[in-house]
mmCIF file of C-alpha atoms and ligand atoms in Angstrom:
data_model
loop_
_atom_site.group_PDB
_atom_site.id
_atom_site.type_symbol
_atom_site.label_atom_id
_atom_site.label_comp_id
_atom_site.label_asym_id
_atom_site.label_seq_id
_atom_site.Cartn_x
_atom_site.Cartn_y
_atom_site.Cartn_z
ATOM 1 C CA MET F 1 0.031 -0.072 -0.043
ATOM 2 C CA VAL F 2 2.704 2.496 1.010
ATOM 3 C CA GLU F 3 4.997 1.075 -1.539
ATOM 4 C CA ALA F 4 2.444 1.765 -4.342
ATOM 5 C CA THR F 5 2.002 5.384 -3.122
ATOM 6 C CA VAL F 6 5.700 6.034 -2.942
ATOM 7 C CA ARG F 7 6.140 4.487 -6.349
ATOM 8 C CA ASP F 8 3.547 7.030 -7.701
ATOM 9 C CA TRP F 9 5.116 10.052 -6.253
ATOM 10 C CA ILE F 10 8.941 9.672 -6.100
ATOM 11 C CA ARG F 11 10.818 10.773 -9.159
ATOM 12 C CA PRO F 12 11.460 7.826 -11.354
ATOM 13 C CA GLU F 13 15.320 8.721 -11.679
ATOM 14 C CA VAL F 14 15.607 8.622 -7.914
ATOM 15 C CA GLN F 15 13.700 5.378 -7.832
ATOM 16 C CA ALA F 16 16.206 3.880 -10.315
ATOM 17 C CA LEU F 17 19.315 5.044 -7.963
ATOM 18 C CA THR F 18 20.941 2.780 -5.348
ATOM 19 C CA ALA F 19 21.979 4.580 -2.161
ATOM 20 C CA TYR F 20 25.605 5.220 -1.754
ATOM 21 C CA HIS F 21 26.855 2.162 0.173
ATOM 22 C CA VAL F 22 29.098 2.384 3.102
ATOM 23 C CA ALA F 23 30.396 -0.908 4.493
ATOM 24 C CA PRO F 24 30.091 -1.452 8.200
ATOM 25 C CA ALA F 25 33.715 -1.131 9.498
ATOM 26 C CA GLU F 26 33.463 -1.628 13.349
ATOM 27 C CA GLY F 27 36.381 -3.613 14.619
ATOM 28 C CA PHE F 28 38.105 -3.690 11.224
ATOM 29 C CA ILE F 29 41.547 -2.344 9.973
ATOM 30 C CA LYS F 30 39.798 0.204 7.525
ATOM 31 C CA LEU F 31 41.453 0.412 4.251
ATOM 32 C CA ASP F 32 38.509 0.957 1.930
ATOM 33 C CA ALA F 33 37.809 4.793 2.163
ATOM 34 C CA MET F 34 41.100 6.459 1.436
ATOM 35 C CA GLU F 35 41.260 7.884 5.188
ATOM 36 C CA ASN F 36 44.651 9.108 6.622
ATOM 37 C CA PRO F 37 45.480 6.263 9.217
ATOM 38 C CA TYR F 38 47.014 8.911 11.609
ATOM 39 C CA PRO F 39 45.049 10.558 14.315
ATOM 40 C CA LEU F 40 45.751 14.187 15.401
ATOM 41 C CA PRO F 41 48.990 14.162 17.372
ATOM 42 C CA GLU F 42 48.574 14.026 21.189
ATOM 43 C CA ASN F 43 50.111 17.593 21.648
ATOM 44 C CA LEU F 44 47.648 19.296 19.341
ATOM 45 C CA ILE F 45 44.489 17.776 20.833
ATOM 46 C CA ASP F 46 44.341 20.146 23.960
ATOM 47 C CA ALA F 47 45.030 23.164 21.855
ATOM 48 C CA TRP F 48 42.432 22.290 19.323
ATOM 49 C CA LEU F 49 39.785 21.708 22.056
ATOM 50 C CA ALA F 50 40.840 24.996 23.544
ATOM 51 C CA SER F 51 40.140 26.707 20.341
ATOM 52 C CA LEU F 52 36.625 25.429 20.377
ATOM 53 C CA ARG F 53 35.837 26.468 24.031
ATOM 54 C CA GLU F 54 34.616 29.992 23.012
ATOM 55 C CA LEU F 55 32.309 28.912 20.204
ATOM 56 C CA GLU F 56 28.594 29.834 20.511
ATOM 57 C CA LEU F 57 26.651 26.634 19.441
ATOM 58 C CA ASN F 58 23.490 28.528 20.131
ATOM 59 C CA ARG F 59 24.245 30.934 17.243
ATOM 60 C CA TYR F 60 24.225 29.859 13.595
ATOM 61 C CA PRO F 61 27.491 29.594 11.979
ATOM 62 C CA SER F 62 29.189 32.558 9.816
ATOM 63 C CA ALA F 63 27.242 32.070 6.701
ATOM 64 C CA SER F 64 29.935 33.454 4.472
ATOM 65 C CA ALA F 65 32.651 31.366 6.447
ATOM 66 C CA ASN F 66 35.035 34.420 5.213
ATOM 67 C CA ASP F 67 37.803 33.733 7.939
ATOM 68 C CA LEU F 68 38.013 30.115 6.775
ATOM 69 C CA LYS F 69 37.914 31.150 3.350
ATOM 70 C CA GLN F 70 40.807 33.468 3.648
ATOM 71 C CA ASP F 71 42.908 30.727 5.328
ATOM 72 C CA LEU F 72 42.153 28.530 2.416
ATOM 73 C CA ARG F 73 43.090 31.188 -0.113
ATOM 74 C CA ASP F 74 46.442 31.229 1.487
ATOM 75 C CA TYR F 75 46.796 27.528 1.725
ATOM 76 C CA LEU F 76 45.959 27.193 -1.960
ATOM 77 C CA ALA F 77 47.970 30.222 -2.906
ATOM 78 C CA LEU F 78 44.944 31.359 -4.925
ATOM 79 C CA ASP F 79 45.426 34.108 -7.324
ATOM 80 C CA VAL F 80 43.419 37.394 -6.636
ATOM 81 C CA SER F 81 41.304 36.928 -9.710
ATOM 82 C CA GLN F 82 39.740 33.662 -8.375
ATOM 83 C CA GLN F 83 37.060 33.087 -5.659
ATOM 84 C CA ILE F 84 36.366 30.160 -3.291
ATOM 85 C CA LEU F 85 33.215 28.477 -2.333
ATOM 86 C CA LEU F 86 32.882 25.974 0.432
ATOM 87 C CA GLY F 87 31.036 22.673 0.482
ATOM 88 C CA ASN F 88 30.163 20.149 3.271
ATOM 89 C CA GLY F 89 32.779 17.940 1.845
ATOM 90 C CA SER F 90 33.466 18.144 -1.906
ATOM 91 C CA ASP F 91 30.481 15.775 -2.420
ATOM 92 C CA GLU F 92 28.219 18.783 -1.572
ATOM 93 C CA LEU F 93 30.028 20.852 -4.147
ATOM 94 C CA ILE F 94 29.474 18.298 -6.901
ATOM 95 C CA GLN F 95 25.833 18.416 -6.012
ATOM 96 C CA MET F 96 25.569 22.332 -5.905
ATOM 97 C CA ILE F 97 27.483 22.406 -9.175
ATOM 98 C CA LEU F 98 24.870 20.031 -10.950
ATOM 99 C CA MET F 99 21.850 21.650 -9.268
ATOM 100 C CA ALA F 100 22.810 24.955 -10.958
ATOM 101 C CA LEU F 101 23.588 23.355 -14.299
ATOM 102 C CA ALA F 102 20.693 20.852 -14.545
ATOM 103 C CA LYS F 103 18.847 22.317 -17.500
ATOM 104 C CA PRO F 104 16.199 20.001 -18.952
ATOM 105 C CA GLY F 105 18.248 17.691 -21.156
ATOM 106 C CA ALA F 106 21.740 18.902 -19.940
ATOM 107 C CA THR F 107 24.559 16.232 -19.929
ATOM 108 C CA VAL F 108 27.234 15.391 -17.626
ATOM 109 C CA LEU F 109 30.343 13.853 -18.915
ATOM 110 C CA ALA F 110 33.240 11.980 -17.133
ATOM 111 C CA PRO F 111 35.734 9.311 -18.097
ATOM 112 C CA GLU F 112 34.881 5.882 -16.560
ATOM 113 C CA PRO F 113 35.642 4.338 -14.072
ATOM 114 C CA ALA F 114 35.398 7.699 -12.070
ATOM 115 C CA PHE F 115 34.213 8.885 -8.764
ATOM 116 C CA VAL F 116 30.714 7.587 -8.410
ATOM 117 C CA MET F 117 29.154 10.819 -6.903
ATOM 118 C CA TYR F 118 29.414 12.576 -10.347
ATOM 119 C CA ARG F 119 26.974 9.975 -11.659
ATOM 120 C CA ILE F 120 24.818 9.620 -8.614
ATOM 121 C CA CYS F 121 24.202 13.394 -8.354
ATOM 122 C CA ALA F 122 23.592 13.782 -12.184
ATOM 123 C CA GLN F 123 21.024 10.992 -12.229
ATOM 124 C CA ALA F 124 19.340 12.200 -8.955
ATOM 125 C CA LEU F 125 18.794 15.682 -10.776
ATOM 126 C CA GLY F 126 17.567 13.971 -14.046
ATOM 127 C CA MET F 127 20.525 14.982 -15.857
ATOM 128 C CA ASN F 128 21.902 12.903 -18.885
ATOM 129 C CA TYR F 129 25.028 11.217 -17.677
ATOM 130 C CA VAL F 130 27.767 9.928 -20.092
ATOM 131 C CA GLY F 131 30.640 7.995 -19.129
ATOM 132 C CA VAL F 132 33.630 7.453 -21.665
ATOM 133 C CA PRO F 133 35.905 4.544 -20.826
ATOM 134 C CA LEU F 134 39.418 5.027 -20.052
ATOM 135 C CA ARG F 135 42.093 3.206 -21.968
ATOM 136 C CA SER F 136 42.180 -0.464 -20.679
ATOM 137 C CA ASP F 137 45.864 -0.756 -20.211
ATOM 138 C CA ASP F 138 47.131 2.175 -18.287
ATOM 139 C CA PHE F 139 43.669 3.960 -17.472
ATOM 140 C CA GLN F 140 44.727 7.264 -19.363
ATOM 141 C CA LEU F 141 42.053 9.252 -21.178
ATOM 142 C CA ASP F 142 40.936 8.191 -24.380
ATOM 143 C CA LEU F 143 41.208 11.490 -25.811
ATOM 144 C CA ASP F 144 39.531 10.861 -29.198
ATOM 145 C CA GLY F 145 36.669 9.265 -27.453
ATOM 146 C CA MET F 146 36.258 12.287 -25.009
ATOM 147 C CA LEU F 147 36.558 14.813 -27.984
ATOM 148 C CA SER F 148 33.822 12.934 -29.826
ATOM 149 C CA ALA F 149 31.597 12.731 -26.706
ATOM 150 C CA ILE F 150 31.995 16.428 -26.272
ATOM 151 C CA ALA F 151 31.194 17.023 -29.968
ATOM 152 C CA GLN F 152 28.068 14.827 -29.763
ATOM 153 C CA HIS F 153 26.658 15.773 -26.262
ATOM 154 C CA ASP F 154 28.003 19.361 -25.868
ATOM 155 C CA PRO F 155 28.124 18.546 -21.991
ATOM 156 C CA ALA F 156 27.109 21.283 -19.590
ATOM 157 C CA VAL F 157 30.059 20.062 -17.381
ATOM 158 C CA ILE F 158 32.910 17.589 -17.534
ATOM 159 C CA PHE F 159 34.448 15.976 -14.209
ATOM 160 C CA LEU F 160 38.019 15.048 -14.436
ATOM 161 C CA ALA F 161 39.552 13.549 -10.990
ATOM 162 C CA TYR F 162 43.273 14.473 -11.038
ATOM 163 C CA PRO F 163 44.341 11.921 -10.009
ATOM 164 C CA ASN F 164 41.646 9.629 -10.811
ATOM 165 C CA ASN F 165 39.759 7.522 -8.323
ATOM 166 C CA PRO F 166 39.547 4.472 -8.367
ATOM 167 C CA THR F 167 42.436 4.042 -10.920
ATOM 168 C CA GLY F 168 45.078 6.282 -8.881
ATOM 169 C CA ASN F 169 46.644 7.813 -11.915
ATOM 170 C CA LEU F 170 47.139 11.321 -13.144
ATOM 171 C CA PHE F 171 45.764 12.078 -16.670
ATOM 172 C CA LYS F 172 48.218 13.618 -19.163
ATOM 173 C CA ARG F 173 48.077 17.469 -18.772
ATOM 174 C CA GLU F 174 48.068 17.909 -22.642
ATOM 175 C CA ASP F 175 44.753 15.751 -22.651
ATOM 176 C CA VAL F 176 43.236 17.824 -19.900
ATOM 177 C CA GLU F 177 44.293 21.012 -21.898
ATOM 178 C CA ALA F 178 42.694 19.548 -24.961
ATOM 179 C CA ILE F 179 39.395 18.652 -23.289
ATOM 180 C CA VAL F 180 39.212 22.253 -21.687
ATOM 181 C CA ALA F 181 39.771 23.734 -25.060
ATOM 182 C CA ALA F 182 37.213 21.631 -26.751
ATOM 183 C CA ALA F 183 34.486 22.020 -23.954
ATOM 184 C CA ASN F 184 31.872 24.873 -24.427
ATOM 185 C CA GLY F 185 30.578 24.038 -20.878
ATOM 186 C CA LEU F 186 32.399 23.871 -17.474
ATOM 187 C CA VAL F 187 35.240 21.580 -16.774
ATOM 188 C CA VAL F 188 35.599 20.497 -12.873
ATOM 189 C CA ILE F 189 39.120 19.250 -11.958
ATOM 190 C CA ASP F 190 38.827 17.258 -8.852
ATOM 191 C CA GLU F 191 42.160 17.442 -6.848
ATOM 192 C CA ALA F 192 40.869 15.240 -3.913
ATOM 193 C CA TYR F 193 44.428 13.564 -3.816
ATOM 194 C CA PHE F 194 46.466 16.576 -4.344
ATOM 195 C CA SER F 195 48.705 15.960 -1.287
ATOM 196 C CA PHE F 196 49.577 12.605 -2.693
ATOM 197 C CA ALA F 197 50.027 13.716 -6.206
ATOM 198 C CA GLN F 198 51.523 17.179 -5.786
ATOM 199 C CA ASP F 199 50.480 18.383 -9.157
ATOM 200 C CA SER F 200 47.687 20.866 -9.400
ATOM 201 C CA TRP F 201 45.598 23.198 -11.825
ATOM 202 C CA ILE F 202 45.151 25.731 -9.189
ATOM 203 C CA ALA F 203 47.811 27.970 -10.867
ATOM 204 C CA ASP F 204 46.278 27.690 -14.343
ATOM 205 C CA LEU F 205 43.011 28.935 -13.159
ATOM 206 C CA PRO F 206 43.645 32.573 -14.282
ATOM 207 C CA ALA F 207 44.284 31.242 -17.933
ATOM 208 C CA HIS F 208 40.865 29.685 -18.376
ATOM 209 C CA SER F 209 37.261 30.825 -18.153
ATOM 210 C CA ASN F 210 35.640 27.439 -17.951
ATOM 211 C CA VAL F 211 37.692 25.689 -15.375
ATOM 212 C CA VAL F 212 37.108 25.274 -11.565
ATOM 213 C CA VAL F 213 39.326 23.228 -9.302
ATOM 214 C CA MET F 214 37.999 21.175 -6.311
ATOM 215 C CA ARG F 215 39.799 20.307 -3.145
ATOM 216 C CA THR F 216 38.932 18.723 0.091
ATOM 217 C CA LEU F 217 40.414 18.201 3.398
ATOM 218 C CA SER F 218 39.193 14.786 3.703
ATOM 219 C CA LYS F 219 41.999 12.712 2.283
ATOM 220 C CA ILE F 220 44.680 14.566 4.226
ATOM 221 C CA GLY F 221 43.372 13.430 7.586
ATOM 222 C CA LEU F 222 40.283 15.549 8.182
ATOM 223 C CA ALA F 223 37.506 13.328 6.637
ATOM 224 C CA GLY F 224 35.394 13.998 9.804
ATOM 225 C CA LEU F 225 35.235 17.585 9.393
ATOM 226 C CA ARG F 226 33.419 17.533 5.882
ATOM 227 C CA ILE F 227 35.288 20.594 4.320
ATOM 228 C CA GLY F 228 35.371 20.851 0.417
ATOM 229 C CA MET F 229 36.516 23.806 -1.480
ATOM 230 C CA LEU F 230 35.857 25.012 -5.180
ATOM 231 C CA ALA F 231 38.234 27.587 -6.537
ATOM 232 C CA GLY F 232 37.558 29.429 -9.783
ATOM 233 C CA PRO F 233 36.067 32.464 -11.464
ATOM 234 C CA ALA F 234 33.596 34.569 -9.553
ATOM 235 C CA SER F 235 31.028 34.420 -12.547
ATOM 236 C CA TRP F 236 30.668 30.661 -11.982
ATOM 237 C CA LEU F 237 30.980 30.556 -8.232
ATOM 238 C CA GLN F 238 28.338 33.213 -7.455
ATOM 239 C CA GLU F 239 25.874 31.126 -9.413
ATOM 240 C CA PHE F 240 26.724 27.858 -7.469
ATOM 241 C CA ASP F 241 26.493 29.978 -4.215
ATOM 242 C CA LYS F 242 22.849 30.497 -4.897
ATOM 243 C CA VAL F 243 21.973 26.901 -4.551
ATOM 244 C CA ARG F 244 24.139 26.465 -1.428
ATOM 245 C CA LEU F 245 22.203 26.219 1.739
ATOM 246 C CA PRO F 246 23.172 29.209 4.033
ATOM 247 C CA TYR F 247 24.819 27.588 6.920
ATOM 248 C CA ASN F 248 26.450 24.418 5.168
ATOM 249 C CA ILE F 249 29.715 24.539 7.098
ATOM 250 C CA ASN F 250 28.893 24.098 10.795
ATOM 251 C CA VAL F 251 30.387 26.137 13.654
ATOM 252 C CA LEU F 252 32.632 23.226 14.851
ATOM 253 C CA SER F 253 33.990 22.551 11.375
ATOM 254 C CA GLN F 254 34.694 26.269 10.600
ATOM 255 C CA ALA F 255 36.806 26.558 13.665
ATOM 256 C CA SER F 256 38.350 23.280 13.516
ATOM 257 C CA ALA F 257 39.398 23.656 9.979
ATOM 258 C CA ARG F 258 40.939 27.035 10.688
ATOM 259 C CA PHE F 259 42.962 25.431 13.579
ATOM 260 C CA MET F 260 44.182 22.495 11.539
ATOM 261 C CA LEU F 261 45.176 24.997 8.655
ATOM 262 C CA SER F 262 47.345 26.643 11.113
ATOM 263 C CA HIS F 263 49.102 23.376 11.764
ATOM 264 C CA ILE F 264 49.312 22.242 8.198
ATOM 265 C CA ARG F 265 52.687 21.069 8.617
ATOM 266 C CA VAL F 266 51.528 18.189 10.619
ATOM 267 C CA PHE F 267 49.293 17.073 7.821
ATOM 268 C CA ASP F 268 51.993 17.659 5.155
ATOM 269 C CA GLU F 269 54.387 15.423 7.039
ATOM 270 C CA GLN F 270 51.794 12.600 7.531
ATOM 271 C CA ALA F 271 50.998 12.865 3.555
ATOM 272 C CA ALA F 272 54.833 12.670 2.873
ATOM 273 C CA LYS F 273 54.881 9.517 4.885
ATOM 274 C CA ILE F 274 51.988 7.903 3.160
ATOM 275 C CA ARG F 275 53.615 8.767 -0.067
ATOM 276 C CA ALA F 276 56.738 6.909 0.984
ATOM 277 C CA ASP F 277 54.664 4.097 2.266
ATOM 278 C CA ARG F 278 52.814 3.912 -0.944
ATOM 279 C CA GLU F 279 55.962 3.243 -2.811
ATOM 280 C CA GLY F 280 56.946 0.558 -0.466
ATOM 281 C CA LEU F 281 53.595 -1.132 -0.621
ATOM 282 C CA THR F 282 53.496 -0.918 -4.439
ATOM 283 C CA THR F 283 56.855 -2.699 -4.694
ATOM 284 C CA SER F 284 55.942 -5.560 -2.231
ATOM 285 C CA LEU F 285 52.416 -5.977 -3.996
ATOM 286 C CA SER F 286 54.198 -6.131 -7.372
ATOM 287 C CA GLU F 287 56.541 -8.831 -6.133
ATOM 288 C CA ILE F 288 53.503 -11.284 -5.459
ATOM 289 C CA ALA F 289 53.077 -13.586 -8.372
ATOM 290 C CA GLY F 290 49.741 -13.093 -10.013
ATOM 291 C CA LEU F 291 48.903 -9.520 -8.870
ATOM 292 C CA GLN F 292 48.897 -6.793 -11.428
ATOM 293 C CA VAL F 293 49.624 -3.515 -9.723
ATOM 294 C CA TRP F 294 49.164 0.058 -11.146
ATOM 295 C CA PRO F 295 51.394 2.858 -10.181
ATOM 296 C CA SER F 296 49.471 5.341 -7.884
ATOM 297 C CA ARG F 297 49.690 9.189 -7.345
ATOM 298 C CA THR F 298 47.075 8.870 -4.461
ATOM 299 C CA ASN F 299 46.956 7.258 -1.036
ATOM 300 C CA PHE F 300 45.449 4.123 -2.520
ATOM 301 C CA ILE F 301 46.587 1.279 -4.881
ATOM 302 C CA LEU F 302 44.488 -0.522 -7.391
ATOM 303 C CA VAL F 303 45.379 -4.270 -7.997
ATOM 304 C CA ARG F 304 44.119 -7.005 -10.165
ATOM 305 C CA ALA F 305 44.056 -10.739 -9.352
ATOM 306 C CA ALA F 306 42.533 -13.694 -10.911
ATOM 307 C CA ASN F 307 41.475 -14.672 -7.247
ATOM 308 C CA SER F 308 40.354 -11.177 -6.182
ATOM 309 C CA GLN F 309 37.327 -12.472 -4.461
ATOM 310 C CA ALA F 310 39.126 -14.971 -2.501
ATOM 311 C CA ILE F 311 41.746 -12.359 -1.568
ATOM 312 C CA PHE F 312 38.977 -9.745 -0.595
ATOM 313 C CA LYS F 313 37.067 -12.472 1.598
ATOM 314 C CA GLN F 314 40.260 -13.592 3.247
ATOM 315 C CA LEU F 315 41.057 -10.047 4.274
ATOM 316 C CA LYS F 316 37.622 -9.527 5.631
ATOM 317 C CA ASP F 317 38.052 -12.746 7.575
ATOM 318 C CA ASN F 318 41.072 -11.274 8.997
ATOM 319 C CA LYS F 319 39.139 -8.157 9.792
ATOM 320 C CA ILE F 320 40.781 -6.005 7.256
ATOM 321 C CA LEU F 321 38.269 -4.007 4.992
ATOM 322 C CA ILE F 322 39.395 -2.758 1.592
ATOM 323 C CA LYS F 323 37.261 -2.008 -1.542
ATOM 324 C CA ASN F 324 35.981 -4.688 -3.831
ATOM 325 C CA LEU F 325 35.779 -3.038 -7.281
ATOM 326 C CA HIS F 326 34.723 -6.227 -9.160
ATOM 327 C CA GLY F 327 31.557 -5.600 -10.958
ATOM 328 C CA ALA F 328 31.709 -1.936 -10.550
ATOM 329 C CA HIS F 329 32.705 -1.335 -14.266
ATOM 330 C CA PRO F 330 33.918 -3.576 -17.007
ATOM 331 C CA LEU F 331 37.357 -2.097 -16.790
ATOM 332 C CA LEU F 332 37.536 -3.061 -13.078
ATOM 333 C CA GLU F 333 37.194 -6.949 -13.551
ATOM 334 C CA GLN F 334 38.876 -8.656 -10.601
ATOM 335 C CA CYS F 335 40.090 -5.333 -9.218
ATOM 336 C CA LEU F 336 40.543 -4.445 -5.426
ATOM 337 C CA ARG F 337 41.509 -1.105 -4.091
ATOM 338 C CA VAL F 338 43.565 -0.815 -1.000
ATOM 339 C CA THR F 339 44.106 2.395 0.836
ATOM 340 C CA VAL F 340 47.783 2.959 2.170
ATOM 341 C CA GLY F 341 47.628 2.613 5.864
ATOM 342 C CA THR F 342 50.177 2.514 8.619
ATOM 343 C CA GLN F 343 53.235 0.308 8.122
ATOM 344 C CA GLU F 344 51.581 -2.340 10.361
ATOM 345 C CA GLU F 345 48.352 -2.210 8.510
ATOM 346 C CA ASN F 346 50.031 -2.554 5.091
ATOM 347 C CA ARG F 347 52.180 -5.420 6.422
ATOM 348 C CA ALA F 348 48.983 -7.118 7.665
ATOM 349 C CA VAL F 349 47.485 -6.735 4.224
ATOM 350 C CA LEU F 350 50.611 -8.168 2.386
ATOM 351 C CA ASP F 351 50.745 -11.208 4.759
ATOM 352 C CA VAL F 352 47.142 -11.990 3.996
ATOM 353 C CA ILE F 353 47.536 -11.559 0.255
ATOM 354 C CA LYS F 354 50.622 -13.676 0.336
ATOM 355 C CA ALA F 355 48.979 -16.360 2.066
ATOM 356 C CA VAL F 356 45.978 -16.474 -0.317
HETATM 357 C C1 PLP K 1 36.814 11.255 -1.710
HETATM 358 C C2 PLP K 1 36.710 11.889 -3.080
HETATM 359 C C3 PLP K 1 35.812 13.075 -2.876
HETATM 360 C C4 PLP K 1 34.863 13.343 -1.731
HETATM 361 O O1 PLP K 1 35.474 13.990 -0.861
HETATM 362 P P1 PLP K 1 34.683 14.607 0.312
HETATM 363 O O2 PLP K 1 35.302 16.132 0.424
HETATM 364 O O3 PLP K 1 34.936 13.688 1.668
HETATM 365 O O4 PLP K 1 33.264 14.667 -0.040
HETATM 366 C C5 PLP K 1 35.680 13.787 -4.219
HETATM 367 N N1 PLP K 1 36.431 13.305 -5.248
HETATM 368 C C6 PLP K 1 37.179 12.196 -5.255
HETATM 369 C C7 PLP K 1 37.685 11.871 -6.568
HETATM 370 C C8 PLP K 1 37.375 11.564 -4.197
HETATM 371 O O5 PLP K 1 37.953 10.312 -4.312
#
């Protein structure tokens, strides 16, 4: 009875979606979601808590979050010609961008496999989503495929994750340039993994009128704060700002993010450690017979094994959670994604895989 009523009234494109799945992780070594494995250092915790003491939780947050924005401008070394817009995670920025661009019949284009929120948000808003497969050997952009999809669909927006999730690689700069030049609409360059790739388009923003760059504090060790940022020309950002809910960054997140940015060296050092451990883990995985390992510019590693399902299950039985990508996309057959953890966690993963 209620099912029939719901079916009558909920938009068909929403009914067709499956909710974003988060695997239960209680008691697991958690290597499925690209989190930084290191907690805030002991000596910063008291200072951080002290910085929260004077906050007024009975008041709404600053709606503009101008102080945090200024700190982020400095952090990004943003050119004066560019603006900044904050989201409750970059997930929310993706949603805001698409809400503003969702004219009837508008197309969202992305190479595939890609970060799934591009497709989920597009489809939830009734937009046309087009995925262009990456090259199957090295997961680079199929530039001809991208250019003909641009010519055919004239997309309102193209999402390029730089580096890409779940493949872990950086696309070639000249391919990105060619896509930006061919696009009539907006190109969003998603730099969620900047700290592990150390290659950015932020400095290129003033040279382009149809590019915005998205960053997040999530992958460097602050996933719980939900702070995403979009940098780009004011003309685009002031339109996106109209669909932003007024107090989207809460009081605790604004203050905490400012505190963390004033200690950014701690996070830079953790990222450097993760980059070094990524190289060690990549080498060790490559030495295991039967594993195909792709080089990574992120804090995760993509591997393929004929027995990927047995590996995934054995890890799970040993209380280690990674991401099973088999079935997510034809190019990800028998693929698994492992977040780089602490050295102990990485060793635990290696031991289980070797045993299988
Ligand atoms: C994790 C991730 C995001 C989402 O980050 P949040 O700021 O936590 O919402 C965006 N893009 C890519 C490519 C990601 O991997």
